Short mmCIF file of N, CA and C in Angstrom, two decimals:
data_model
loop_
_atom_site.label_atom_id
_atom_site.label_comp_id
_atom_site.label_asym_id
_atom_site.label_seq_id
_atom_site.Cartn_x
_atom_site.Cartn_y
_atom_site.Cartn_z
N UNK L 1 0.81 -1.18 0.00
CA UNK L 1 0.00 0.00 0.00
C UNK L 1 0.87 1.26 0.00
N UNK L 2 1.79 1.34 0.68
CA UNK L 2 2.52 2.62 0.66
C UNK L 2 3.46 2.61 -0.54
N UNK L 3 4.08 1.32 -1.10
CA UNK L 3 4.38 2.00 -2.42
C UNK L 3 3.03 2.53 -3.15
N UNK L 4 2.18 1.86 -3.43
CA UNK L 4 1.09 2.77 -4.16
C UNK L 4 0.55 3.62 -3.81
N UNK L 5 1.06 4.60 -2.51
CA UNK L 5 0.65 5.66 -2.23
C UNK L 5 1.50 6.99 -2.62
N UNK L 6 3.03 6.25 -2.24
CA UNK L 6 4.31 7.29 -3.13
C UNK L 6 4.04 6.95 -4.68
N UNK L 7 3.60 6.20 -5.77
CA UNK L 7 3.56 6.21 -6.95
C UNK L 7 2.35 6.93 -7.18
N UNK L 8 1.38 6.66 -6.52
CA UNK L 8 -0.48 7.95 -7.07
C UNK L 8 0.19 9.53 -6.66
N UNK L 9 1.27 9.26 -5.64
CA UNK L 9 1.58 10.77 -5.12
C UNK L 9 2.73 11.30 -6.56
N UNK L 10 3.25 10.35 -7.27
CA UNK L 10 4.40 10.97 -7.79
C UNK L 10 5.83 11.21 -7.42
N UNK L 11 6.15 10.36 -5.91
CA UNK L 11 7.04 11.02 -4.97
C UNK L 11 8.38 10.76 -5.56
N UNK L 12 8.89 11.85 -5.65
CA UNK L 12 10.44 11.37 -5.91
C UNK L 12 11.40 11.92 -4.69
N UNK L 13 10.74 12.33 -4.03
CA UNK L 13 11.36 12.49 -2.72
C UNK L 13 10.77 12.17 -1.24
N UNK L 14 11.66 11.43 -0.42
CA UNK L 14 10.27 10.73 0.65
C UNK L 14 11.49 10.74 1.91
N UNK L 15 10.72 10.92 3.23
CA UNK L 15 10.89 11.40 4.06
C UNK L 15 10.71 10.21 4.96
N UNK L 16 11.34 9.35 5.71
CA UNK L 16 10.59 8.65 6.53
C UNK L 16 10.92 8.20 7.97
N UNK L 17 10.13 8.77 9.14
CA UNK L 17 10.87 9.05 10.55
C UNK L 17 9.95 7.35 11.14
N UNK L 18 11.11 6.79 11.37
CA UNK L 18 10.94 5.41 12.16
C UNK L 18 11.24 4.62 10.94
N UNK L 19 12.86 3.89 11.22
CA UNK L 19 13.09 2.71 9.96
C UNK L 19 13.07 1.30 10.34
N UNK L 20 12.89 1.13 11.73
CA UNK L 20 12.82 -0.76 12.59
C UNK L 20 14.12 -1.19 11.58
N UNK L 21 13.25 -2.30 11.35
CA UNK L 21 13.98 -2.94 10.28
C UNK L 21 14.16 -2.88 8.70
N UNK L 22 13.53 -2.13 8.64
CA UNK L 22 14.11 -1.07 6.73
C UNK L 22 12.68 -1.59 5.89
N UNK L 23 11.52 -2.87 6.56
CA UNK L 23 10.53 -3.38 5.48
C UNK L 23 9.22 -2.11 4.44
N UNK L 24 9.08 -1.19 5.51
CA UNK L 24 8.37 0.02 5.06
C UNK L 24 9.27 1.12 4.08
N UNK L 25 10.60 1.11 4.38
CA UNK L 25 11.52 1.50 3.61
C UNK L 25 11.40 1.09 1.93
N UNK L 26 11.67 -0.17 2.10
CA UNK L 26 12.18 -0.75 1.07
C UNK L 26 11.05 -0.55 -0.22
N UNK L 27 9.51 -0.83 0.83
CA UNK L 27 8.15 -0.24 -0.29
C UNK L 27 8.48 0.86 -0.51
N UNK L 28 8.74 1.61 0.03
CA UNK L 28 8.55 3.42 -0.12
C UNK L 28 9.56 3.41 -1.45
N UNK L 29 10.51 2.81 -1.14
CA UNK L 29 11.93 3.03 -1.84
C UNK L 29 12.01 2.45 -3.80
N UNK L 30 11.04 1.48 -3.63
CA UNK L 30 10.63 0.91 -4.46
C UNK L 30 9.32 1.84 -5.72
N UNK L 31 9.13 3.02 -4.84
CA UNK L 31 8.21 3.76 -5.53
C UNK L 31 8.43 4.47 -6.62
N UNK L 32 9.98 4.76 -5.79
CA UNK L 32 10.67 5.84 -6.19
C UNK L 32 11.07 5.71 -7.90
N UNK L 33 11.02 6.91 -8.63
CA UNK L 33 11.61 6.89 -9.86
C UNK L 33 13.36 6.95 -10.06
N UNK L 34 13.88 7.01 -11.02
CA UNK L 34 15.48 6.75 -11.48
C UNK L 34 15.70 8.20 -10.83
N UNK L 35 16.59 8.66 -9.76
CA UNK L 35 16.81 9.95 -9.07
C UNK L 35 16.71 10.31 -8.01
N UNK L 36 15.04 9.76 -8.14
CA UNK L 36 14.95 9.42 -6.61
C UNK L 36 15.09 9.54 -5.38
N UNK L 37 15.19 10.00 -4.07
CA UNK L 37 15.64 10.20 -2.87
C UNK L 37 15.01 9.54 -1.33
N UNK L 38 15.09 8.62 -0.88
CA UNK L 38 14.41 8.28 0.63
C UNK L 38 15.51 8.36 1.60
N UNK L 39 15.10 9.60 2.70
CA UNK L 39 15.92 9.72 3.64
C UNK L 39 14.95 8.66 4.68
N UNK L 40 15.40 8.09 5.68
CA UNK L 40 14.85 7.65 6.95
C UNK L 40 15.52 7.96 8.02
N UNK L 41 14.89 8.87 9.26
CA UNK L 41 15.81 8.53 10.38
C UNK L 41 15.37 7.26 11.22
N UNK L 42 16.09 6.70 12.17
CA UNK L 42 16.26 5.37 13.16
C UNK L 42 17.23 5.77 14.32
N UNK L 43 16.21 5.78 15.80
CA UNK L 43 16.88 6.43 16.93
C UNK L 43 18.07 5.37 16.93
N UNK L 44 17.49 4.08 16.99
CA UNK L 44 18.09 2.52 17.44
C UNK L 44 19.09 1.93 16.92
N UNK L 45 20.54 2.34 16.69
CA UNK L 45 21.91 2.19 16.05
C UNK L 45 21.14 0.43 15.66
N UNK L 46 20.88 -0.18 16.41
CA UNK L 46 20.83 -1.79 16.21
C UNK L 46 19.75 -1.90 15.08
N UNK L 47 18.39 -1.28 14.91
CA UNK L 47 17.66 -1.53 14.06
C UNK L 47 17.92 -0.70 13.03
N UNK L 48 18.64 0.64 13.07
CA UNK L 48 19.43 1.01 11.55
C UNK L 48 20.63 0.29 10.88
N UNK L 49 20.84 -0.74 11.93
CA UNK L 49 22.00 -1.80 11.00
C UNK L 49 21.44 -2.88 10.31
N UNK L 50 20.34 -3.10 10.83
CA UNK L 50 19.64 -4.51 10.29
C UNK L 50 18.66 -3.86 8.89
N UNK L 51 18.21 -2.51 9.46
CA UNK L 51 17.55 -1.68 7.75
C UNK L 51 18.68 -1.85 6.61
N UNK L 52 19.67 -1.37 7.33
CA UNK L 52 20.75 -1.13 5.97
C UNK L 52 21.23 -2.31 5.54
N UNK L 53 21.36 -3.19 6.22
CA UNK L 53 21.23 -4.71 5.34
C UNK L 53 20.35 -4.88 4.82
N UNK L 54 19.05 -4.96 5.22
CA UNK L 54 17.91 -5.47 3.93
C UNK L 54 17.93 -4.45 3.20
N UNK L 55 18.31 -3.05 3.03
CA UNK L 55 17.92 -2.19 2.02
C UNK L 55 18.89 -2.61 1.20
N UNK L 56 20.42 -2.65 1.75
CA UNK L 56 21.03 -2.80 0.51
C UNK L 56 20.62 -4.75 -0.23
N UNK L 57 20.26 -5.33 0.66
CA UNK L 57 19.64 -7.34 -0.21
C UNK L 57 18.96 -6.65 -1.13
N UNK L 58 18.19 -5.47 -0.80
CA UNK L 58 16.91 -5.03 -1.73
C UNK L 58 17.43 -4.69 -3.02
N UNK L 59 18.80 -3.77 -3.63
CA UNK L 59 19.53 -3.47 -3.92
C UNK L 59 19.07 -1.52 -3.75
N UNK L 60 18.89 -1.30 -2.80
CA UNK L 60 18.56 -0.13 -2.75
C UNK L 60 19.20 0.66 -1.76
N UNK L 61 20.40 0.56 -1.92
CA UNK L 61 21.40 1.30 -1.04
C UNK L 61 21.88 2.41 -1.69
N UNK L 62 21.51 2.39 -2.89
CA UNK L 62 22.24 4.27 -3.55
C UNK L 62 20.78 5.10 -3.33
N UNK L 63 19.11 4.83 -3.58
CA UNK L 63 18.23 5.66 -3.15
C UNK L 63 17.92 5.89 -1.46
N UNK L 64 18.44 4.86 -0.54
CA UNK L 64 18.09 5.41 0.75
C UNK L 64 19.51 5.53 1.57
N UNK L 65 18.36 6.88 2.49
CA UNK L 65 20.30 7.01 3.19
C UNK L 65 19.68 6.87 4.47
N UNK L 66 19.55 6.16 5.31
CA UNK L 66 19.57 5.78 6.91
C UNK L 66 20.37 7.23 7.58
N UNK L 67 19.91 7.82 8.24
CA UNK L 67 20.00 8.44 9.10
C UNK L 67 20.28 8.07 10.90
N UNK L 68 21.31 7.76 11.53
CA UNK L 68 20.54 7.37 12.99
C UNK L 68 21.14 8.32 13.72
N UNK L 69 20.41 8.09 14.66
CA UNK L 69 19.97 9.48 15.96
C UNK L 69 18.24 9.60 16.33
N UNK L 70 17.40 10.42 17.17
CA UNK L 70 16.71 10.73 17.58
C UNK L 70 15.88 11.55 16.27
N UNK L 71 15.04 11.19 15.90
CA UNK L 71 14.33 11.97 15.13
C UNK L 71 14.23 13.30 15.37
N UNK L 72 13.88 14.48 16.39
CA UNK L 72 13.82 15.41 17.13
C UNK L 72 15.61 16.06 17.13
N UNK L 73 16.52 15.50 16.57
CA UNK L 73 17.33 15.98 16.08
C UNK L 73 17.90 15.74 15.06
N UNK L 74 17.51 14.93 13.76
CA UNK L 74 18.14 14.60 12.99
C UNK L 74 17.03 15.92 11.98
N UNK L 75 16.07 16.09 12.61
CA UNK L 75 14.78 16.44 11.45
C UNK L 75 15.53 18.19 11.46
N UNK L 76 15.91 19.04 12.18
CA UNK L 76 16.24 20.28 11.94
C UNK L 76 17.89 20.20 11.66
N UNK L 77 18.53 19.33 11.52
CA UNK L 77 19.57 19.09 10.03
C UNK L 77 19.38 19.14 8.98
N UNK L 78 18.02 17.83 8.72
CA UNK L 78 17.70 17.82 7.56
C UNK L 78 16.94 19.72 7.14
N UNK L 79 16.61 20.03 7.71
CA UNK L 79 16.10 21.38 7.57
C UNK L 79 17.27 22.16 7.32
N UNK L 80 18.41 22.22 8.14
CA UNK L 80 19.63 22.96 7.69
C UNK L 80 20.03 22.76 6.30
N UNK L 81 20.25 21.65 6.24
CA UNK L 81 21.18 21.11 4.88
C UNK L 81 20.46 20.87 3.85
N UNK L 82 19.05 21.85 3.67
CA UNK L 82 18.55 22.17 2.77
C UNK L 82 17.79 20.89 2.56
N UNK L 83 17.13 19.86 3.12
CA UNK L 83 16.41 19.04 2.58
C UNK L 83 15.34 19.28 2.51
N UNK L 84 14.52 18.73 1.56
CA UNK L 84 12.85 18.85 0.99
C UNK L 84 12.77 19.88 0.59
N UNK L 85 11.77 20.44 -0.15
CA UNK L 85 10.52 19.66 0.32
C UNK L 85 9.96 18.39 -0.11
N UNK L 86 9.69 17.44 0.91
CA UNK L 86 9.23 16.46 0.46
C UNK L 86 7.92 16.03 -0.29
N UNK L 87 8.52 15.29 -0.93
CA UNK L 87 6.73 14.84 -1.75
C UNK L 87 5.96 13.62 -0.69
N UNK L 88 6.60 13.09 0.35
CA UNK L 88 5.57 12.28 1.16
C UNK L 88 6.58 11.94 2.08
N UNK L 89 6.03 12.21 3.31
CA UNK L 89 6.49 11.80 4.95
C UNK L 89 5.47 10.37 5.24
N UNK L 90 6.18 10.05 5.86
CA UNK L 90 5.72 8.26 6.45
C UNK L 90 6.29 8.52 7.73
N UNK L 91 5.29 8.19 9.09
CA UNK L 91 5.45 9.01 10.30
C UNK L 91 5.14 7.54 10.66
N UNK L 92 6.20 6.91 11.72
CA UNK L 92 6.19 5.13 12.71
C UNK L 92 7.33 5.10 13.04
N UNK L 93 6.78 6.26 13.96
CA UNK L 93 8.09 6.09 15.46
C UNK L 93 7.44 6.19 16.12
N UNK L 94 7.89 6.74 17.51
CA UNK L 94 7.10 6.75 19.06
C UNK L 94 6.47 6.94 18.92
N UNK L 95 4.98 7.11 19.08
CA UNK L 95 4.10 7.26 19.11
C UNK L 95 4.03 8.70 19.83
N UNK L 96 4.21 8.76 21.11
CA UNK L 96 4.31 9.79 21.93
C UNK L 96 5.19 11.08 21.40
N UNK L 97 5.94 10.82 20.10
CA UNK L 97 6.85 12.30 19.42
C UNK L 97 5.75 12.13 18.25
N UNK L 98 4.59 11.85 18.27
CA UNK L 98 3.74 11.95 16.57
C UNK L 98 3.71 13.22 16.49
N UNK L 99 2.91 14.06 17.52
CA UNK L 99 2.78 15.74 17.41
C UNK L 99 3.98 16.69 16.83
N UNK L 100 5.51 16.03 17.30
CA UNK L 100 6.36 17.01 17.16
C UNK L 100 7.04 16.55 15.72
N UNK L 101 6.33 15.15 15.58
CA UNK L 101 6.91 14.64 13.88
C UNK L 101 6.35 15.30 12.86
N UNK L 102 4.63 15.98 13.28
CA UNK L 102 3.88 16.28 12.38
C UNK L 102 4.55 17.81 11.86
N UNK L 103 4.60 18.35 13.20
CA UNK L 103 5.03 20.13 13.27
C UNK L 103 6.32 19.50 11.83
N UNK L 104 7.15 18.91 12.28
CA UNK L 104 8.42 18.70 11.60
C UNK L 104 7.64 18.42 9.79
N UNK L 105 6.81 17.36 9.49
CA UNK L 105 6.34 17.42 8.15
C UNK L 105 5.88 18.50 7.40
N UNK L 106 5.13 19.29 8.49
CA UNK L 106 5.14 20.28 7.67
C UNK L 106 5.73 21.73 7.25
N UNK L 107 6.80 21.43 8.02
CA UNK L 107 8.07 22.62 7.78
C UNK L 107 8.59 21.90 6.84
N UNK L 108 8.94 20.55 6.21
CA UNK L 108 9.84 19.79 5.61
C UNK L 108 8.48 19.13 4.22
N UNK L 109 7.50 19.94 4.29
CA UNK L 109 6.73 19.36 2.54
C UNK L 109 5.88 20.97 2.27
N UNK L 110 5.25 20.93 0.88
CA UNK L 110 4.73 21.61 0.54
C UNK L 110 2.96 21.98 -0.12
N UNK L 111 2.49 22.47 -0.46
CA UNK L 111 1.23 21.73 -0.77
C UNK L 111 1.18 20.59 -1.77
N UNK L 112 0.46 20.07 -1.97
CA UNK L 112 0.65 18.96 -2.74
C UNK L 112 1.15 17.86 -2.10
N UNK L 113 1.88 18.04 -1.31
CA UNK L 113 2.96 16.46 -0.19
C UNK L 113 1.45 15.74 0.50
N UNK L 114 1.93 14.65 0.67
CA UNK L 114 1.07 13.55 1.15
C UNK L 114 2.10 13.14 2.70
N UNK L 115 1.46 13.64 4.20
CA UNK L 115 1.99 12.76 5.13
C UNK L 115 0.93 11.58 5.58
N UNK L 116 1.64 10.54 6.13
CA UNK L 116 1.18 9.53 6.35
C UNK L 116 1.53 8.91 7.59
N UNK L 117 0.86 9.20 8.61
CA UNK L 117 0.59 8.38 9.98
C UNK L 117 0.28 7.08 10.08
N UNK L 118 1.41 6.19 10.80
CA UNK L 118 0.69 4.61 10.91
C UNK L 118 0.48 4.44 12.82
N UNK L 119 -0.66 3.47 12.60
CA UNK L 119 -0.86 2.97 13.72
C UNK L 119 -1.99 4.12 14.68
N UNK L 120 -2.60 4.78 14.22
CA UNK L 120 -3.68 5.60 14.94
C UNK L 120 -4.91 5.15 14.88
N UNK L 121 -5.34 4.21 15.36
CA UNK L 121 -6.53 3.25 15.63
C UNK L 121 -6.10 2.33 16.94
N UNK L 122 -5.05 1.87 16.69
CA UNK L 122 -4.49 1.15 18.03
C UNK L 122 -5.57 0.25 19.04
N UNK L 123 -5.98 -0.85 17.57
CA UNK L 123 -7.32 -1.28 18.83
C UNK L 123 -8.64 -0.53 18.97
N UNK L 124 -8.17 0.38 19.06
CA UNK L 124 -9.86 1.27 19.52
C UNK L 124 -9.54 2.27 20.16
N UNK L 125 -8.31 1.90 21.05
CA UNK L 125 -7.87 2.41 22.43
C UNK L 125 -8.17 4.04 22.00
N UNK L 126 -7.52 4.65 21.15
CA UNK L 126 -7.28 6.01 20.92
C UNK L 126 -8.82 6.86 20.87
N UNK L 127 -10.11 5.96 20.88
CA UNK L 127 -11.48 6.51 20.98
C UNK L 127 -11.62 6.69 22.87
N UNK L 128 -10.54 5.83 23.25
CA UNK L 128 -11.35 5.70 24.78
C UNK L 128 -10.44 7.03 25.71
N UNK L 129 -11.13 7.88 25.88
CA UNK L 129 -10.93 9.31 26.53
C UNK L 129 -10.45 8.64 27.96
N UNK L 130 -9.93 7.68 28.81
CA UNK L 130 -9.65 7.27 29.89
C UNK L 130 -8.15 6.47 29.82
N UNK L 131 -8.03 6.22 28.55
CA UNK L 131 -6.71 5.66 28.59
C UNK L 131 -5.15 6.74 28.77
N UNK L 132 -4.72 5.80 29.55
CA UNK L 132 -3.10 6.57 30.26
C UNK L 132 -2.10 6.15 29.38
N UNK L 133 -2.37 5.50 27.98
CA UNK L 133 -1.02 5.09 27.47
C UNK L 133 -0.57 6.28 26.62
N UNK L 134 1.24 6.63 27.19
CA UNK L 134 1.16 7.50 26.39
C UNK L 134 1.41 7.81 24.71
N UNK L 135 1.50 6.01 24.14
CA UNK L 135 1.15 6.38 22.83
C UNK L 135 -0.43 6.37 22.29
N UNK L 136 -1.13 5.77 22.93
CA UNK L 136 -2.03 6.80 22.89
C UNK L 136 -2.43 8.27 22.69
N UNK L 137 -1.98 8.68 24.09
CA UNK L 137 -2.14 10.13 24.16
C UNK L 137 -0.87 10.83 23.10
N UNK L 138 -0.38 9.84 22.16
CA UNK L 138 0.68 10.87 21.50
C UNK L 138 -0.46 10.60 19.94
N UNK L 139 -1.39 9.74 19.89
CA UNK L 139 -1.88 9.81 18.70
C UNK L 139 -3.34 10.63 18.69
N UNK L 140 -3.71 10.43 19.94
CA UNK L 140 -4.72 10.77 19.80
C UNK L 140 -4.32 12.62 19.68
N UNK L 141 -3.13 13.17 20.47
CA UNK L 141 -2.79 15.09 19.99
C UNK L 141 -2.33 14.78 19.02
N UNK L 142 -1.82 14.06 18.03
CA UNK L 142 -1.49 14.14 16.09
C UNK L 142 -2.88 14.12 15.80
N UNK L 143 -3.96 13.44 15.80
CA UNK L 143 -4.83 13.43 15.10
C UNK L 143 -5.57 14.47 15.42
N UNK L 144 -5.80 14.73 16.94
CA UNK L 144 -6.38 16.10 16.87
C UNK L 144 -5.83 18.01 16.25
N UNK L 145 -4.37 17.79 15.95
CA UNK L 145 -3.72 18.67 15.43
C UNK L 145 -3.47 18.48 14.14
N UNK L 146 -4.25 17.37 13.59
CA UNK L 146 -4.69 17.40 11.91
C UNK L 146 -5.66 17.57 11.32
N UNK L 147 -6.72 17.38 12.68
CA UNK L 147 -7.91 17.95 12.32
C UNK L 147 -7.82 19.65 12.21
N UNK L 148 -7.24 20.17 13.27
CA UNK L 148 -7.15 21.66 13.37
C UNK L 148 -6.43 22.31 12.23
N UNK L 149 -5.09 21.78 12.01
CA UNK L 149 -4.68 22.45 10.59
C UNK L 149 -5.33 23.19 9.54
N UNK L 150 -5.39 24.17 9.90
CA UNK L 150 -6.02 24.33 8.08
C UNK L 150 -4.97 24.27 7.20
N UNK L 151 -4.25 23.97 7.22
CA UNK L 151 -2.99 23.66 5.67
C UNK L 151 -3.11 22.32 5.37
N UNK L 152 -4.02 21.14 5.75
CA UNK L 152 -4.52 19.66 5.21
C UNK L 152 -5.71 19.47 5.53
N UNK L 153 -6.11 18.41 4.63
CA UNK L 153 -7.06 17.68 4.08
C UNK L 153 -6.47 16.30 4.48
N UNK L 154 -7.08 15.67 5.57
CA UNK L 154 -7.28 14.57 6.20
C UNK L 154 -8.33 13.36 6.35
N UNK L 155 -7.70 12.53 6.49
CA UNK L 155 -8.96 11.09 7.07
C UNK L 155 -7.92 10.09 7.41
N UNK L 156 -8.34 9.01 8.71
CA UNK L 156 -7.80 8.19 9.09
C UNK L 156 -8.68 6.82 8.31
N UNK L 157 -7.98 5.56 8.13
CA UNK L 157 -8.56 4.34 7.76
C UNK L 157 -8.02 3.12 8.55
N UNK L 158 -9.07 2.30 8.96
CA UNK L 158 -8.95 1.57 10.00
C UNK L 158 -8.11 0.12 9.16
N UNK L 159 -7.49 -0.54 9.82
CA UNK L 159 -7.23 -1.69 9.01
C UNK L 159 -7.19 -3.06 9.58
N UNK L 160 -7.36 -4.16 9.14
CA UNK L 160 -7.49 -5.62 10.10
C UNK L 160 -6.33 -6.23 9.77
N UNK L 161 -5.77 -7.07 10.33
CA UNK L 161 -5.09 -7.77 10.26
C UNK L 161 -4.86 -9.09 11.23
N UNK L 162 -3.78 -9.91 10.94
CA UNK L 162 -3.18 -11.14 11.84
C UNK L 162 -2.94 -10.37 13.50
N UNK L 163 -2.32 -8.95 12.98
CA UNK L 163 -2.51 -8.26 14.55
C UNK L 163 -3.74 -7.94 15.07
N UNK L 164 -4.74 -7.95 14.87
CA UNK L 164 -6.02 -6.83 15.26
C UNK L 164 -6.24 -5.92 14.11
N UNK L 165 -6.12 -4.81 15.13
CA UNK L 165 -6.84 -3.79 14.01
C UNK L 165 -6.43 -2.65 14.53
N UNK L 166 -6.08 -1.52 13.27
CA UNK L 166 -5.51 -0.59 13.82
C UNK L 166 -5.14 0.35 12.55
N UNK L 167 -4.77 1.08 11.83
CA UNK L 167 -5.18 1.98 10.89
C UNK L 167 -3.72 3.16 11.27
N UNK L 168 -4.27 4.20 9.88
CA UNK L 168 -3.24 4.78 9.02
C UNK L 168 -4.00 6.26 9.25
N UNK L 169 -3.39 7.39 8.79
CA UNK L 169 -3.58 9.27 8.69
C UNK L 169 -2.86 9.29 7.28
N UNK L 170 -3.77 9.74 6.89
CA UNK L 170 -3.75 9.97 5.22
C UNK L 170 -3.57 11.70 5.40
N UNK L 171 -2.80 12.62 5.08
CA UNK L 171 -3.36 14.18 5.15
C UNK L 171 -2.12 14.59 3.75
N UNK L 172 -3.47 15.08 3.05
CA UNK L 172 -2.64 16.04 1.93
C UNK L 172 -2.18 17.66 2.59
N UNK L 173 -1.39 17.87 2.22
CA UNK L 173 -1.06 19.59 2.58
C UNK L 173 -1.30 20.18 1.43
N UNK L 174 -2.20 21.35 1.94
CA UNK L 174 -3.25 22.09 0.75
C UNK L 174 -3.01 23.55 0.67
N UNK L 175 -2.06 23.47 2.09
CA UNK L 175 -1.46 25.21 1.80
C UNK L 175 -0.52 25.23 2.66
#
């Protein structure tokens, strides 16, 4: 799905904060046209070593460049050193930094960019106004600070799986 979301988007440039093990990478990366660009940051030195092995099995070690460090500091580098604007952010990291990932997407895309939130359904949990988890409470202030935006056009979609169920933030930036 997310390569066919960077190919309907056009993306030749993609942004993506949380790399685990490089498998969401490698779709994104796969979208990409001959030129191409996927940055990812990865707080976790151990799970940006195991990305950069499967990216490069993938043979896609000249379009992505692994980044590691803390997202919350790698993202106003990438702002220094002139990166983006991006044509699509892919947001699956902490849950609890979603708010300060979002602020970051949209200093780092333009109208037209597509960001993309995973995991904001979480079960249900994120409907129930009593829960203390704080990824929870980090999805449920992204989604409410995408509703407020007026610079996107948003909707979340729920999804099933072998895990449960649990869903995606679709938001175009429209100004």
């Amino acid at each position: 799905m997310l390569q066919l979301l960077a190919r309907i988007q056009g993306a030749r440039t993609i942004l993506e904060i949380g790399t685990l093990g490089g498998y969401s990478t490698i779709w994104l990366a796969r979208a990409l046209p001959d030129g191409g660009r996927l940055v990812t940051l990865e707080a976790d030195p151990r799970c940006a070593e195991v990305a950069r092995a499967n990216v490069e099995r993938a043979g896609l070690g000249e379009v992505v460049e692994i980044r590691t460090g803390r997202a919350l500091e790698s993202l106003p580098r990438l702002a220094e050193e002139g990166h983006g604007p991006f044509d699509v952010v892919f947001i699956d990291a902490d849950k609890p930094g979603n708010p300060d990932y979002l602020a970051w997407a949209l200093r780092l895309t333009r109208p037209g960019s597509l960001i993309i939130g995973d995991n904001v359904v979480r079960d249900g949990e994120v409907a129930d106004p009593a829960s203390t988890d704080p990824r929870v409470q980090g999805v449920r202030r992204f989604t409410e600070l995408i509703a407020r935006e007026p610079r996107l056009t948003a909707t979340a979609v729920q999804t099933v799986g072998e895990k449960g169920y649990d869903g995606f933030a679709l938001a175009l930036v429209t100004g």
